[in-house]
Short mmCIF file of C-alpha atoms in Angstrom, two decimals:
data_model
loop_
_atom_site.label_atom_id
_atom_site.label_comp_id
_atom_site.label_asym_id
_atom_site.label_seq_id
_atom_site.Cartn_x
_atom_site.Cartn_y
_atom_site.Cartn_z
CA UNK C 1 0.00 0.00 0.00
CA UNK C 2 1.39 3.28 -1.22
CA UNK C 3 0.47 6.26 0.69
CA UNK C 4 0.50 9.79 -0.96
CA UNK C 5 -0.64 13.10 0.48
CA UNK C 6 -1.79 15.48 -1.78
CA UNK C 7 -2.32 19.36 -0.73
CA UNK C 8 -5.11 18.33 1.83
CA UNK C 9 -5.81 14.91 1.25
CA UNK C 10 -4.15 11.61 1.97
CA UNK C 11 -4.79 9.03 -0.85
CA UNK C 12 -3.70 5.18 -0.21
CA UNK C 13 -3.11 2.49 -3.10
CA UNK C 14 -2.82 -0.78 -3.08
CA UNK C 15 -2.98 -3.69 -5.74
CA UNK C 16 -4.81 -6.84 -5.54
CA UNK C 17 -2.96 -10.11 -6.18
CA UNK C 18 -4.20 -11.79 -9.47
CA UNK C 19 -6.00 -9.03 -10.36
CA UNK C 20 -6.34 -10.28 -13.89
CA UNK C 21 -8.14 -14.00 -13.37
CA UNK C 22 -9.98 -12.46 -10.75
CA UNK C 23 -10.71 -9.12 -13.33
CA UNK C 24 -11.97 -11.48 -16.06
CA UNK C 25 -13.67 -13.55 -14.10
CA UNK C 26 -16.04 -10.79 -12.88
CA UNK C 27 -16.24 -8.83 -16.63
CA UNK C 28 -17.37 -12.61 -17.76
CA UNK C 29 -20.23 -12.65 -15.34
CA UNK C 30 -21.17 -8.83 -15.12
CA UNK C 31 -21.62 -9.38 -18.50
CA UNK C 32 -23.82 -11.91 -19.04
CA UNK C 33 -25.94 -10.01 -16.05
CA UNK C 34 -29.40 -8.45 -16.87
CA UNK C 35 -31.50 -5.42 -15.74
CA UNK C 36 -33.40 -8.28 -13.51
CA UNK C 37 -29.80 -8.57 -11.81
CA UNK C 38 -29.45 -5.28 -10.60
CA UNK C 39 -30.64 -4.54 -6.59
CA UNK C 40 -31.04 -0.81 -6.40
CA UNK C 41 -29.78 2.24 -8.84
CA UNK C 42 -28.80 5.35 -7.79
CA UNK C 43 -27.28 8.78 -8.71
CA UNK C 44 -28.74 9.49 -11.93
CA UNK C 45 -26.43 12.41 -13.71
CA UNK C 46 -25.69 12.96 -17.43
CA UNK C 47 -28.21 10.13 -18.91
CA UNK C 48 -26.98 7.29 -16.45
CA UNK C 49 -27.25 5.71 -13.12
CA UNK C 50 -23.72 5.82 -11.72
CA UNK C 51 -24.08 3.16 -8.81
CA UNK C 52 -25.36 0.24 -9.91
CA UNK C 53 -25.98 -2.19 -6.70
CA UNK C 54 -25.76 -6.18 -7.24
CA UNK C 55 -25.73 -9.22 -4.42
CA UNK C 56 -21.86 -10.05 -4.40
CA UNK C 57 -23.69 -13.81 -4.54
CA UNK C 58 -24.13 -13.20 -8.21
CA UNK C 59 -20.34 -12.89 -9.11
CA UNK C 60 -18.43 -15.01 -6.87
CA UNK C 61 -15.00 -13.77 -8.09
CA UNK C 62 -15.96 -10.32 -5.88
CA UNK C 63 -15.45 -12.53 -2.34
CA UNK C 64 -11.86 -12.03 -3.10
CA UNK C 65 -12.04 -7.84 -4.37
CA UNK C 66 -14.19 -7.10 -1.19
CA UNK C 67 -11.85 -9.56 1.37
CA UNK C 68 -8.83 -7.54 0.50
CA UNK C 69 -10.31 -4.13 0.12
CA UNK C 70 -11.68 -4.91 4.08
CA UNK C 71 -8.39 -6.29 4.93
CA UNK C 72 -6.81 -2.34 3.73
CA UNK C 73 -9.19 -0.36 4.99
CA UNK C 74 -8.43 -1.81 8.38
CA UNK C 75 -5.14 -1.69 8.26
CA UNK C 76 -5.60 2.08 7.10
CA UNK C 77 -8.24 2.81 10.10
CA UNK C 78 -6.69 0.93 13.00
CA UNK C 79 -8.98 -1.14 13.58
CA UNK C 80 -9.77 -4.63 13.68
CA UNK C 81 -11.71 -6.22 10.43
CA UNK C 82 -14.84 -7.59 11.85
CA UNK C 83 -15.06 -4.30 13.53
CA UNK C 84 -16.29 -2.66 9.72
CA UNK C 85 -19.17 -2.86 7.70
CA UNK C 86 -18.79 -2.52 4.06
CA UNK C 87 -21.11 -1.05 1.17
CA UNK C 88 -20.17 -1.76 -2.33
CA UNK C 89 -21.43 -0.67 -5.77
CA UNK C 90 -20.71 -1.31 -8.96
CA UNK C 91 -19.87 1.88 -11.82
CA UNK C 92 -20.20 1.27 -15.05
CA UNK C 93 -18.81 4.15 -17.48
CA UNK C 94 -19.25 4.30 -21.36
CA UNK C 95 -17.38 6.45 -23.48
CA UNK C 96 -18.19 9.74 -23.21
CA UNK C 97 -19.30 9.73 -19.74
CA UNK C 98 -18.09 11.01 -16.95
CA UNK C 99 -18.53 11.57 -12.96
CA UNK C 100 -19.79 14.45 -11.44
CA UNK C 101 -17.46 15.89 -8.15
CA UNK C 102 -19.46 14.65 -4.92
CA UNK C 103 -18.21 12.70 -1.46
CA UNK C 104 -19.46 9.93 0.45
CA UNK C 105 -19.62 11.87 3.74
CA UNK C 106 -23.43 10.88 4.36
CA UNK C 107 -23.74 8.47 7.41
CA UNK C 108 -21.43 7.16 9.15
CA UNK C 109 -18.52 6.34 6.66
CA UNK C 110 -14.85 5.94 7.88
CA UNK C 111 -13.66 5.41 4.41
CA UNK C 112 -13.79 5.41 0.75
CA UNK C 113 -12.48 3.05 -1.92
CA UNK C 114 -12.41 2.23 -5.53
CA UNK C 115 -11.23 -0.89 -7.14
CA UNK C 116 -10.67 -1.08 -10.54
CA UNK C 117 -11.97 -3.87 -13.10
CA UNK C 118 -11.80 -3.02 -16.66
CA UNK C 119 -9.66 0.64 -17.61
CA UNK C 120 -9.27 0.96 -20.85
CA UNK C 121 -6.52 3.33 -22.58
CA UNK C 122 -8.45 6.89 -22.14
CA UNK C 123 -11.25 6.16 -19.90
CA UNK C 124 -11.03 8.52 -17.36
CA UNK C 125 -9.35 9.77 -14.36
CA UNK C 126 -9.68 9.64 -10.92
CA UNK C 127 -9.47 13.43 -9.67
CA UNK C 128 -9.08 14.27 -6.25
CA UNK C 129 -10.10 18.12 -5.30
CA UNK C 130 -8.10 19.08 -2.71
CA UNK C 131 -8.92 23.18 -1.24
CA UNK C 132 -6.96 24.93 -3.88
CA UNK C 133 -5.45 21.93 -5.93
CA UNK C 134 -6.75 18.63 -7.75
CA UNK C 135 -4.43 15.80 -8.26
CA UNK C 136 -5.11 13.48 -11.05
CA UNK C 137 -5.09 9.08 -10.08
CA UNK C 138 -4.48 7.31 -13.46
CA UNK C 139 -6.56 4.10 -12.73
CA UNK C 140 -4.72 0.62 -13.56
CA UNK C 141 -7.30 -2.49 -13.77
CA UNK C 142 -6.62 -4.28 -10.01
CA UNK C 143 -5.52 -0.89 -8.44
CA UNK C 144 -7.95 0.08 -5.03
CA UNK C 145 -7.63 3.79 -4.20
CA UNK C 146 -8.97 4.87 -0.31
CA UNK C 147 -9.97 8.06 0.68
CA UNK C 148 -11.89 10.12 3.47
CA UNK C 149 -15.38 10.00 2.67
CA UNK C 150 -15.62 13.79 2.61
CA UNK C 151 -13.09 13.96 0.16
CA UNK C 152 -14.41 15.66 -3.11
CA UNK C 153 -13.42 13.43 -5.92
CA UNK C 154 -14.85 13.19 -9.78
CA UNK C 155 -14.32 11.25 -12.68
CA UNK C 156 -12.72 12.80 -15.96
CA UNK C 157 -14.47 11.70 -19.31
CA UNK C 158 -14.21 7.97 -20.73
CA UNK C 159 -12.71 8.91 -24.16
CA UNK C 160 -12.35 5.55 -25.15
CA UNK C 161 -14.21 4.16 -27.52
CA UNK C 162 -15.21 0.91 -24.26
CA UNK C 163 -16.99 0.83 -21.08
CA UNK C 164 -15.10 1.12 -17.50
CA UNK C 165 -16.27 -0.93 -14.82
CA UNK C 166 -15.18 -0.60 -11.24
CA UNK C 167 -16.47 -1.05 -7.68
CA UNK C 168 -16.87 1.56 -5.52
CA UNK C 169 -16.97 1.14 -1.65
CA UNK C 170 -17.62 2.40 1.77
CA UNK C 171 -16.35 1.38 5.12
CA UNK C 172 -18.23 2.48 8.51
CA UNK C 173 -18.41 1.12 11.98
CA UNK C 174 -19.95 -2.62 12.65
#
């Protein structure tokens, strides 16, 4: 885990090991998946539904994204695993969309975390918006990025010409 502070934020990145079985394994099944598939949608900006939510039941190979995303964010918080609750939802970008700057400082949050599926050449940017500054996180597919929840953060423009999938996730108290 690489930890970088930026002018008021502190970003933390990590890999996951076999990150591309487990990758393809989950673009295989997420695939195949149907509207009927999908929980819940929510935050509906620019023509899309950014957070799609799905039971981690339907795509086994997740056990192993959200096990070692948990194991991180404790390690980054201090605290012991079964002491966190985690929230996870699946984004789903196609070219020429993008993310609107919001947080995740809502409820009770500790933490924030992406993990990174599918990033194909030119599909966007992870910006962080610090007070006066933004610093600019050029997603690799198995990469997990953690942040403070009220961190503003957006998502530059897919201008590739295929979709970006990754996972995003919150961590709050037990």
């Amino acid at each position: 885990m690489t930890s970088i502070l930026t002018h008021n934020s502190s970003i933390h990145i990590g890999f996951l090991a076999d990150a591309e079985a487990i990758n393809r394994q989950i673009m295989d099944v997420y695939g195949g998946l149907g509207d009927q598939d999908i929980l819940r949608r929510s935050h509906f900006f620019g023509g899309r539904f950014e957070n799609l939510y799905l039971d981690h039941e339907r795509i086994p190979a997740l056990v192993q994204v959200l096990a070692q995303a948990t194991s991180y964010a404790a390690s980054l918080l201090g605290l012991p695993e079964q002491a966190l609750k985690r929230g996870f939802w699946f984004n789903d970008m196609g070219p020429g969309q993008s993310t609107t700057k919001h947080d995740h400082d809502e409820y009770d949050e500790l933490l924030s975390a992406v993990y990174y599926i599918h990033v194909p050449e030119n599909s966007g940017s992870l910006i962080i918006h610090d007070r006066y500054s933004q610093t600019e996180v050029k997603p690799e597919s198995g990469m997990f990025v953690f942040f403070a929840p009220a961190v503003l953060h957006s998502v530059s423009c897919n201008l590739s010409g295929e979709r970006r999938l990754s996972i995003g996730m919150n961590f709050g108290p037990a």
